[in-house]
Each structure stands twice: as structure tokens, then as C-alpha cells.
Coordinates of C-alpha atoms in Angstrom, one line a residue:
Chain A
M1 CA 57.9 105.8 -22.9
I2 CA 55.2 104.4 -20.7
D3 CA 53.7 106.9 -18.4
L4 CA 53.2 104.8 -15.2
D5 CA 51.7 107.7 -13.2
Y6 CA 49.0 108.1 -15.9
M7 CA 48.3 104.4 -15.7
A8 CA 48.0 104.5 -12.0
G9 CA 45.6 107.4 -12.2
L10 CA 43.5 105.5 -14.8
V11 CA 43.0 102.4 -12.7
P12 CA 40.3 103.8 -10.5
V13 CA 38.5 105.3 -13.5
I14 CA 38.3 102.0 -15.3
L15 CA 37.5 100.1 -12.0
R16 CA 34.3 102.1 -11.7
F17 CA 33.0 100.2 -14.7
V18 CA 33.8 96.8 -13.4
P19 CA 30.3 96.5 -11.9
L20 CA 28.7 97.2 -15.2
T21 CA 30.9 94.8 -17.1
F22 CA 30.4 92.1 -14.5
G23 CA 26.7 92.7 -14.2
M24 CA 26.3 92.4 -18.0
A25 CA 28.2 89.2 -17.9
V26 CA 26.3 87.7 -15.0
G27 CA 22.9 88.7 -16.5
S28 CA 23.9 87.2 -19.9
M29 CA 25.2 84.1 -18.2
I30 CA 22.0 83.4 -16.3
G31 CA 19.9 84.0 -19.4
A32 CA 22.2 81.9 -21.6
L33 CA 22.1 79.1 -19.0
V34 CA 18.4 78.9 -18.8
L35 CA 17.9 79.1 -22.5
A36 CA 20.7 76.5 -23.1
A37 CA 19.0 74.1 -20.6
V38 CA 15.7 74.4 -22.5
L39 CA 17.4 73.9 -25.9
A40 CA 19.5 71.0 -24.7
V41 CA 16.5 69.2 -23.2
I42 CA 14.5 69.8 -26.4
R43 CA 17.4 68.3 -28.4
V44 CA 17.9 65.3 -26.2
L45 CA 14.2 64.4 -26.0
R46 CA 13.9 65.1 -29.7
I47 CA 10.6 67.0 -29.2
P48 CA 9.1 67.3 -32.7
V49 CA 9.3 70.7 -34.5
A50 CA 10.9 72.3 -31.4
H51 CA 13.9 70.0 -32.1
Q52 CA 14.3 71.3 -35.6
A53 CA 13.8 74.9 -34.6
A54 CA 16.4 74.5 -31.8
G55 CA 18.8 73.1 -34.4
V56 CA 18.4 76.1 -36.7
F57 CA 18.8 78.5 -33.8
I58 CA 22.0 76.8 -32.6
S59 CA 23.4 76.6 -36.1
F60 CA 22.8 80.3 -36.8
F61 CA 24.2 81.7 -33.5
R62 CA 27.2 79.5 -33.7
G63 CA 27.7 80.1 -37.4
T64 CA 27.8 83.9 -37.4
P65 CA 30.2 86.3 -35.6
L66 CA 29.0 87.8 -32.3
L67 CA 29.8 91.3 -33.5
V68 CA 27.5 90.8 -36.5
Q69 CA 24.8 89.5 -34.2
L70 CA 25.1 92.6 -31.9
F71 CA 24.9 94.9 -34.9
L72 CA 21.8 93.1 -36.1
F73 CA 20.1 93.5 -32.8
Y74 CA 21.1 97.1 -32.1
Y75 CA 21.2 98.7 -35.6
G76 CA 19.2 96.3 -37.7
L77 CA 16.2 95.1 -35.8
P78 CA 14.6 98.6 -35.0
Q79 CA 14.2 99.0 -38.8
A80 CA 11.9 95.9 -38.9
I81 CA 10.4 95.9 -35.4
P82 CA 9.4 99.3 -34.1
A83 CA 9.6 98.1 -30.5
F84 CA 13.3 97.7 -30.9
V85 CA 13.8 101.4 -31.5
A86 CA 13.9 102.0 -27.8
I87 CA 16.4 99.3 -27.2
D88 CA 19.5 100.6 -25.4
G89 CA 23.1 99.4 -25.9
V90 CA 23.3 97.5 -22.7
T91 CA 20.1 95.5 -23.4
A92 CA 21.0 94.8 -27.0
A93 CA 24.5 93.6 -25.9
M94 CA 23.0 91.3 -23.2
L95 CA 20.4 90.0 -25.6
G96 CA 23.1 89.2 -28.1
L97 CA 25.4 87.6 -25.6
T98 CA 22.6 85.5 -24.1
L99 CA 21.5 84.1 -27.5
H100 CA 25.0 83.6 -28.8
F101 CA 26.3 81.8 -25.7
A102 CA 23.1 79.9 -25.2
A103 CA 23.8 78.2 -28.6
Y104 CA 27.2 77.2 -27.5
M105 CA 26.2 76.1 -24.0
A106 CA 23.3 74.1 -25.3
E107 CA 25.6 71.9 -27.3
S108 CA 28.0 71.1 -24.5
L109 CA 25.1 70.7 -22.0
R110 CA 23.5 68.3 -24.5
G111 CA 26.8 66.4 -24.5
A112 CA 26.8 66.3 -20.7
I113 CA 23.2 65.0 -20.6
L114 CA 24.0 62.3 -23.2
G115 CA 27.0 61.4 -21.0
V116 CA 24.8 60.3 -18.1
A117 CA 24.7 56.5 -18.1
R118 CA 21.7 54.9 -19.7
D119 CA 20.8 52.9 -16.6
Q120 CA 20.1 56.2 -14.8
W121 CA 17.3 56.9 -17.2
E122 CA 16.0 53.4 -16.9
A123 CA 16.1 53.4 -13.1
A124 CA 14.2 56.6 -13.0
R125 CA 11.6 55.3 -15.4
A126 CA 11.4 52.0 -13.6
V127 CA 10.4 53.7 -10.3
G128 CA 7.6 55.4 -12.3
M129 CA 8.9 58.8 -12.9
T130 CA 7.7 60.8 -15.9
E131 CA 10.2 62.0 -18.5
G132 CA 10.1 65.5 -16.9
Q133 CA 10.8 64.1 -13.4
T134 CA 13.5 61.9 -14.8
M135 CA 15.2 64.9 -16.4
R136 CA 14.8 67.3 -13.4
R137 CA 15.6 64.9 -10.5
I138 CA 18.1 62.5 -12.0
I139 CA 19.6 63.5 -15.3
L140 CA 20.1 67.2 -15.2
P141 CA 21.8 67.2 -11.7
Q142 CA 24.3 64.7 -12.9
A143 CA 24.9 66.5 -16.2
A144 CA 25.3 69.8 -14.3
R145 CA 28.1 68.3 -12.2
V146 CA 30.0 67.4 -15.3
F147 CA 29.1 70.7 -16.9
A148 CA 30.1 73.0 -14.0
P149 CA 33.8 73.5 -14.7
T150 CA 33.0 74.1 -18.4
M151 CA 30.5 76.7 -17.3
V152 CA 33.2 78.8 -15.8
N153 CA 35.0 78.8 -19.2
Y154 CA 31.8 80.1 -20.8
F155 CA 31.5 82.8 -18.2
V156 CA 35.1 84.0 -18.9
D157 CA 34.2 84.1 -22.6
I158 CA 31.1 86.1 -21.9
L159 CA 33.0 88.5 -19.6
K160 CA 35.6 89.2 -22.2
S161 CA 32.9 89.5 -24.9
T162 CA 31.1 92.3 -23.0
S163 CA 33.9 94.5 -24.3
L164 CA 32.1 94.4 -27.7
A165 CA 29.3 96.4 -26.2
F166 CA 31.4 99.5 -26.7
T167 CA 30.7 99.2 -30.4
L168 CA 27.0 99.8 -29.5
G169 CA 28.0 102.9 -27.7
V170 CA 28.0 101.4 -24.2
T171 CA 30.5 102.9 -21.8
E172 CA 31.7 99.8 -20.0
M173 CA 35.4 99.1 -19.2
M174 CA 36.5 99.0 -22.8
G175 CA 34.4 102.0 -23.7
A176 CA 35.8 104.0 -20.8
A177 CA 39.4 103.1 -21.7
Q178 CA 38.7 104.1 -25.3
K179 CA 37.3 107.5 -24.2
E180 CA 40.3 108.2 -21.9
A181 CA 42.7 107.3 -24.7
A182 CA 41.0 109.5 -27.2
G183 CA 41.3 112.4 -24.8
S184 CA 44.9 111.9 -23.7
F185 CA 46.3 110.1 -26.8
R186 CA 47.8 107.6 -24.3
Y187 CA 46.5 104.6 -26.2
L188 CA 49.1 102.2 -24.9
E189 CA 48.6 103.0 -21.3
S190 CA 44.8 103.0 -21.5
F191 CA 44.4 99.7 -23.3
L192 CA 47.2 98.2 -21.1
V193 CA 45.3 99.1 -18.0
V194 CA 42.0 97.7 -19.3
A195 CA 43.8 94.5 -20.4
I196 CA 45.4 94.0 -17.0
I197 CA 42.0 94.4 -15.2
Y198 CA 40.4 91.9 -17.5
W199 CA 43.3 89.6 -17.0
I200 CA 43.1 89.7 -13.2
M201 CA 39.3 89.1 -13.3
V202 CA 39.8 86.1 -15.5
E203 CA 42.7 84.8 -13.3
V204 CA 40.4 84.9 -10.3
L205 CA 37.7 83.0 -12.1
S206 CA 40.3 80.4 -13.2
R207 CA 41.1 79.8 -9.6
V208 CA 37.4 79.3 -8.9
Q209 CA 37.2 76.8 -11.7
A210 CA 40.2 74.8 -10.5
W211 CA 38.6 74.6 -7.1
L212 CA 35.3 73.5 -8.6
E213 CA 37.1 70.8 -10.6
R214 CA 38.9 69.4 -7.5
R215 CA 35.6 69.4 -5.7
T216 CA 33.9 67.5 -8.5
E217 CA 36.6 64.9 -8.6
R218 CA 36.4 64.4 -4.9
R219 CA 32.7 63.8 -5.0
A220 CA 33.0 61.8 -8.2
T221 CA 29.7 60.7 -9.7
G222 CA 30.9 57.1 -9.6
G223 CA 28.6 54.1 -9.9
T224 CA 27.3 55.3 -13.3
R225 CA 28.5 52.2 -15.1
A226 CA 29.5 49.1 -13.2
Chain B
M1 CA -6.3 33.6 -18.2
S2 CA -5.7 37.2 -17.0
G3 CA -8.6 36.9 -14.6
R4 CA -6.7 34.5 -12.2
C5 CA -3.2 35.9 -12.7
G6 CA -1.7 38.5 -10.4
A7 CA 0.4 39.4 -13.4
S8 CA 0.7 38.0 -16.9
L9 CA 2.2 38.2 -20.3
A10 CA 0.2 36.9 -23.3
G11 CA 1.6 36.4 -26.8
L12 CA 4.5 38.8 -26.1
T13 CA 6.6 39.2 -29.2
K14 CA 9.7 41.4 -29.4
R15 CA 12.1 42.0 -32.3
F16 CA 15.3 44.0 -32.4
G17 CA 15.6 44.9 -36.0
E18 CA 15.8 41.5 -37.9
T19 CA 16.3 39.5 -34.7
T20 CA 13.2 38.1 -33.0
V21 CA 14.0 37.8 -29.3
L22 CA 10.7 36.8 -27.9
R23 CA 8.3 34.6 -29.9
G24 CA 4.9 34.8 -28.3
I25 CA 5.6 34.4 -24.6
D26 CA 2.6 33.4 -22.3
L27 CA 3.3 33.6 -18.6
C28 CA 1.0 33.8 -15.6
V29 CA 2.2 34.7 -12.2
E30 CA 0.0 34.2 -9.2
P31 CA -0.1 36.7 -6.4
G32 CA 2.7 36.1 -3.9
E33 CA 4.5 33.7 -6.2
C34 CA 8.2 33.8 -6.9
V35 CA 9.1 32.8 -10.4
A36 CA 12.7 32.1 -11.5
V37 CA 13.4 32.5 -15.2
I38 CA 16.5 30.5 -16.2
G39 CA 18.1 29.6 -19.6
P40 CA 21.1 30.2 -21.8
S41 CA 22.4 33.8 -22.4
G42 CA 20.8 35.7 -25.2
T43 CA 17.4 33.9 -25.0
G44 CA 15.4 36.9 -24.2
K45 CA 15.1 36.5 -20.4
S46 CA 16.0 40.1 -19.6
T47 CA 14.0 41.4 -22.5
L48 CA 11.0 39.6 -21.1
L49 CA 11.3 41.6 -17.9
R50 CA 12.0 44.8 -19.6
C51 CA 8.9 44.5 -21.8
W52 CA 6.8 44.1 -18.7
N53 CA 7.5 47.6 -17.4
F54 CA 8.1 49.1 -20.9
L55 CA 11.8 49.7 -20.7
E56 CA 11.5 47.9 -24.0
R57 CA 8.5 48.2 -26.3
A58 CA 7.2 44.8 -27.6
Q59 CA 5.8 44.5 -31.1
A60 CA 2.8 42.4 -30.1
G61 CA 1.1 40.8 -27.1
R62 CA -0.6 41.9 -23.8
V63 CA 0.8 42.8 -20.5
Q64 CA -1.3 42.6 -17.3
I65 CA -0.9 43.4 -13.7
G66 CA -3.9 43.2 -11.4
D67 CA -6.9 44.9 -13.1
L68 CA -4.6 46.7 -15.6
S69 CA -4.2 45.0 -18.9
V70 CA -2.7 46.8 -21.8
D71 CA -1.7 46.2 -25.4
A72 CA 2.1 45.9 -25.3
A73 CA 2.5 47.4 -28.8
A74 CA 0.0 50.2 -28.6
A75 CA 0.1 51.3 -24.9
T76 CA -0.3 55.0 -24.4
R77 CA 2.0 57.1 -22.4
A78 CA -0.4 57.0 -19.5
E79 CA -0.7 53.2 -19.6
V80 CA 3.0 52.8 -19.7
L81 CA 3.3 55.0 -16.6
A82 CA 0.6 53.2 -14.8
M83 CA 2.2 49.8 -15.6
R84 CA 5.6 51.1 -14.3
R85 CA 4.0 52.3 -11.2
R86 CA 2.7 48.8 -10.5
T87 CA 6.1 47.3 -10.8
S88 CA 9.5 47.7 -9.2
F89 CA 12.7 46.8 -11.0
V90 CA 16.1 45.6 -9.8
F91 CA 19.0 46.0 -12.3
Q92 CA 22.0 43.8 -12.9
S93 CA 24.1 47.0 -12.8
Y94 CA 22.4 48.2 -9.6
A95 CA 21.7 51.5 -11.4
L96 CA 21.4 53.5 -8.1
F97 CA 20.8 57.2 -8.7
A98 CA 24.4 58.4 -8.7
N99 CA 23.4 61.9 -7.4
K100 CA 21.5 60.5 -4.4
T101 CA 22.5 59.0 -1.1
A102 CA 21.4 55.5 -0.2
R103 CA 18.5 56.9 1.8
Q104 CA 17.5 59.3 -1.0
N105 CA 17.6 56.5 -3.5
I106 CA 15.0 54.7 -1.5
A107 CA 12.9 57.7 -0.7
E108 CA 13.0 59.3 -4.2
G109 CA 10.3 57.2 -5.7
L110 CA 8.1 57.6 -2.7
T111 CA 8.2 61.4 -2.7
V112 CA 8.4 62.1 -6.5
V113 CA 6.1 59.4 -7.8
R114 CA 3.8 58.6 -4.8
G115 CA 3.7 62.1 -3.5
M116 CA 4.6 61.0 0.0
P117 CA 5.7 63.8 2.4
Q118 CA 9.5 64.0 2.6
A119 CA 9.7 63.2 6.3
Q120 CA 7.5 60.2 6.0
A121 CA 9.5 58.9 3.0
D122 CA 12.8 59.4 4.9
A123 CA 11.4 57.5 7.9
R124 CA 10.3 54.6 5.7
A125 CA 13.7 54.6 3.9
M126 CA 15.5 54.5 7.3
S127 CA 13.3 51.8 8.5
I128 CA 14.1 49.6 5.5
L129 CA 17.8 50.4 5.8
R130 CA 17.8 49.3 9.4
D131 CA 15.9 46.2 8.4
I132 CA 18.5 45.2 5.9
G133 CA 21.4 46.2 8.1
L134 CA 22.6 49.2 6.2
A135 CA 21.4 52.1 8.4
D136 CA 25.0 53.2 8.9
R137 CA 25.4 53.7 5.2
A138 CA 22.3 55.9 4.8
D139 CA 24.2 59.1 3.8
A140 CA 26.7 57.4 1.6
Y141 CA 26.7 58.0 -2.2
P142 CA 26.6 54.9 -4.4
S143 CA 30.3 55.5 -5.4
N144 CA 31.2 54.9 -1.8
L145 CA 29.3 51.6 -1.4
S146 CA 30.5 48.1 -2.2
G147 CA 28.7 46.2 -5.0
G148 CA 26.8 44.1 -2.5
Q149 CA 25.7 47.1 -0.6
Q150 CA 24.6 48.9 -3.8
Q151 CA 22.5 45.9 -4.9
R152 CA 20.9 45.6 -1.5
I153 CA 20.0 49.3 -1.7
G154 CA 18.7 48.6 -5.2
I155 CA 16.5 45.9 -3.8
A156 CA 15.5 48.2 -0.9
R157 CA 14.5 50.9 -3.4
A158 CA 12.2 48.3 -5.1
M159 CA 10.9 47.1 -1.7
A160 CA 9.9 50.6 -0.6
L161 CA 7.6 51.0 -3.6
D162 CA 5.6 48.0 -2.4
A163 CA 4.7 47.2 -6.0
D164 CA 2.3 44.5 -7.2
L165 CA 5.2 42.9 -9.1
M166 CA 8.9 43.1 -8.5
L167 CA 11.1 42.3 -11.5
L168 CA 14.7 41.4 -10.9
D169 CA 17.1 41.2 -13.8
E170 CA 20.1 39.0 -13.0
P171 CA 20.6 40.8 -9.7
T172 CA 23.7 38.9 -8.7
S173 CA 25.5 38.6 -12.1
A174 CA 27.6 41.7 -11.8
L175 CA 28.6 41.1 -8.2
D176 CA 32.0 39.9 -7.0
P177 CA 31.5 36.4 -5.6
E178 CA 32.0 37.6 -2.0
W179 CA 28.8 39.8 -2.2
V180 CA 26.5 37.3 -3.8
G181 CA 25.5 35.6 -0.5
E182 CA 24.2 38.8 1.2
V183 CA 22.1 39.8 -1.9
L184 CA 20.6 36.3 -2.2
A185 CA 19.7 36.3 1.5
L186 CA 17.8 39.6 1.0
M187 CA 16.0 38.3 -2.0
R188 CA 15.0 35.2 0.0
R189 CA 13.5 37.5 2.7
V190 CA 11.6 39.5 0.1
A191 CA 10.2 36.3 -1.4
E192 CA 9.3 34.9 1.9
A193 CA 7.5 38.1 2.8
G194 CA 5.1 37.3 0.0
Q195 CA 6.2 39.8 -2.6
T196 CA 5.1 38.7 -6.1
M197 CA 8.3 38.5 -8.1
V198 CA 9.9 37.4 -11.3
V199 CA 13.6 36.8 -11.2
V200 CA 15.9 36.3 -14.1
T201 CA 18.9 34.5 -12.6
H202 CA 21.9 32.3 -13.1
E203 CA 21.8 31.3 -9.5
M204 CA 20.4 27.7 -9.7
Q205 CA 20.6 27.5 -5.9
F206 CA 18.2 30.4 -5.6
A207 CA 15.9 29.0 -8.3
R208 CA 15.8 25.6 -6.6
E209 CA 15.4 26.7 -3.0
I210 CA 13.4 29.9 -3.1
A211 CA 11.3 30.0 -6.3
N212 CA 7.8 28.5 -6.3
R213 CA 8.2 27.9 -10.0
V214 CA 11.0 27.7 -12.5
V215 CA 10.6 28.8 -16.1
F216 CA 13.2 27.6 -18.6
M217 CA 13.6 29.8 -21.7
D218 CA 15.6 29.1 -24.9
G219 CA 15.5 30.7 -28.3
G220 CA 12.8 33.3 -27.3
V221 CA 10.2 30.7 -26.1
I222 CA 9.3 29.2 -22.8
V223 CA 10.5 25.6 -23.2
E224 CA 9.3 24.2 -19.9
E225 CA 8.0 25.4 -16.6
G226 CA 7.1 23.8 -13.3
P227 CA 8.0 23.4 -9.7
P228 CA 11.7 23.6 -9.0
E229 CA 11.9 20.0 -7.7
R230 CA 10.5 18.7 -11.0
I231 CA 12.5 20.9 -13.3
F232 CA 15.8 20.2 -11.6
S233 CA 15.3 16.5 -11.0
D234 CA 13.2 15.4 -13.9
P235 CA 13.3 17.9 -16.8
T236 CA 11.2 16.6 -19.8
D237 CA 12.6 18.7 -22.6
P238 CA 16.1 17.7 -24.0
R239 CA 17.1 21.4 -24.1
T240 CA 16.3 21.8 -20.4
R241 CA 18.3 18.7 -19.6
A242 CA 21.3 19.9 -21.7
F243 CA 21.2 23.3 -20.1
L244 CA 21.0 22.0 -16.5
Q245 CA 23.8 19.5 -17.2
R246 CA 26.0 22.4 -18.2
V247 CA 25.3 24.7 -15.3
L248 CA 24.9 22.3 -12.4

């Protein structure tokens, strides 16, 4: 019933698209992380106007499906903004993934920042640091340590979500599998191969996460509250 | 008044919601003086220190250090920063930077705030660590230091800043009894080196032996102040007498 030879032949075909999938995920992750840090700092410091704007942004991108957002960017926006006519599927997908996951990451990063003991803020202010210096030198590094294992979770999510890019006509791993299946009518084999490759990638990442967590525990932040 | 004082508070008033914690505090600290603030818990002693470097914002009064005198209620961001940079602060909870080693804790303010080159700041931090007998713990993170070591680093961090006024908020209250001695010994050295300091403390021994002046606070006001010999042997106010009878 399952054509194992066909599956074996398909593996190298799909593997060729691993770099694209992985690249889209890494690019979106970096973008999301930077944007999330900015949003989280704005929320924590309650910077007027920006604070409210960030709230609306986070609410919208958490409150609507990723697929809807991708369609909005790729099919919808060119209608309103001519510059977007030239947008390609990969860019649109990465833009959507960045904004979507930035919204989620901003909230958990905010939690990590608020989890840093109050006396750390006070100690930084007491030596004469500005709010920016306090944030950069003392608070964010401690929040990042707490946030690091969670970050791997988000990366796994992003990696799997890149498969939605095929709905924008991008031939990444999922798109390639879909094309192969359409040609050979071997849907089960094709999607099984792509699923297994995703699974292995995520497994590897989970090991990295477990290692990160052990390392964080060993160098526990300690001394935060006596 | 502020002309003669190295540092002073005038008419300082602080409320938390409905509760008035400080009711018009006037205090003048001469350069090189060590003032011990004593009194029952919850009488605003810590708040007094925290208003001085704007960790808390008072509702009225003036705060002065050297030639800088600011309105405590209306101070601008720049004034707050300037006042903080003339003070150093030692916390009851130590509050060492958890993401920095002992040496980095001391050097951090020098590089980030004072703009001192890293190498010079590290050298200064190491010299202070040697001085206080903790050079071998230079690369340890706070979580790997004892309470006594953490608080000595906390004092070292304040010493490095060489501030006009050092504020110490119950520096031995969170310590296990076995570590209190080493911290008090370091505080004594800092005082004897001529550092202007205001110490909120429950250590009557320290107040009696090291402070130049003792200030007794109760109910958000300074009830009585004077040289330690007089306050401890001949307190005039009944509240001071009652307090000292309880703690001595």
C-alpha cells in the first residue's frame, strides 16, 4: 500500500528545500525577536501613545489567524499600496510570520522582564544609570536568560508555520511535496515524507532546548530576591 | 541651612496613598559625618533614604547634596539623575546585579555611568576587592556568594562610586547573624575613611560606636538627634527612652 521506494526517492527532493524553509524561519525569528523586544520595552516602560499602539498591534496579530494575515499581506495589500504589488511570496510570508510571532513573543518577553526582581531596577538606578542603560545592561540580559528556552518553542512554531507559505505560491518543503503528490498521485507518501522531515528538524531543536534549560538551571540567576 | 550642609533634607514630606510616612523632615549632614538613623519599624527611616536618591518621589520638600539643591516633588529627569550620581546606595537585600560577577558589579557603575575605560574600572574593582579581602571571589556570581560576601560587594559597589553621600538602608538586617560582624567591620572602615554617610540601622552597637550623630525617628518625624553618647545615656524624649529600653 505504501510505496517505500517512492518515499526514499522523494527524500532528497524535499531535502533540497530545507535551506529555504530554515532560512525563512531564521529570518522571521530574528525580525520577530527584535520587534518583540521593542514592543515589550515600550509596554513595560508604558511609553505614552506607543504603549497604546503596541497594545493594538499585539491584540490584532494575536487575535487573527496567521493564514488570514498572510493572505492580507500577499493578496490584499497590493490593492491598497501599489508598492506591495511587487512583493513576492517569500517576503510576504516572512513579513507575516515576523509580525505574527513578534506579537506573541512581546507578551512573553514582557512577562520575563516583569519577572526580574524590583531591586535589580533600583540598584541600577541607584548607581546612576538611565532607564535605557538599566534596561540594556541589567534587566534585558536577566529577562533573556529566563526567555531563552521559550524562544526555542517559538522558533519551532515559526518553522512549522513556514509551511503556510505554500498558500502564497512559494515552493518550500510543503509546496514541493504538494507538487510531487499532484504529479504522482502518491499523496500519502509525499506528505508522510514532508511530515517526517519536519518532525526530525523539530526533534533536533527540542534537544537544543533541553540543553539550554539545563545550562540555565546550572547558572541560575539566584540572588534576585533574598 | 543648605549652605553649610554637605547634604540635607528640608521639609521632606512623603505619602503612600492615604498614609503619611514622612512629615516634614529636616536633616543636615556635614561633610565626612556618619549619621545613624534609628527608630521603630515603619517610621519612614528607609523611605527617608529612598527619597534622597529618588527611588521614591516625595510630595514636598527639598533635597540637597553639595551645590545641587532640587525640589523633591518637581525634580526633572536630569535633576533626578544628577542627584543619584552624587549618591551611592547599599540595599538591605544586597541587590547585586544577578547577571554580573562580583568584579563586574563594582566596575559596572564606573564604566556605564562614569564612562571610565573598562580596564581602568576593572583595576579599580580588583583593588577594592583585595582591600576588602574578597579578591578570590572576583569572578563569582552573586548566587554563589554568602550573604555576608554579597553585602560586602554591595558596599564595595557603593565605595567605588566615591559619591558625595553614601546611603545605607539596614545593611545588616537581612544577614544571618554569623555574617553581621564582617559587614559592620567594613562599614566602620568606610566611615573612618571619611565617607559622608547616612545609615538606617537596627545595630545599636554601630550607632553608638561609629556614628558621629544619632537621629531617632518615630511616626514620620525626627524626635531627637544628637551625639551617640547623649542619645544613648541621656535621651530627653520619652519615646526615645521607651525605644532604647526595648532594644538595648
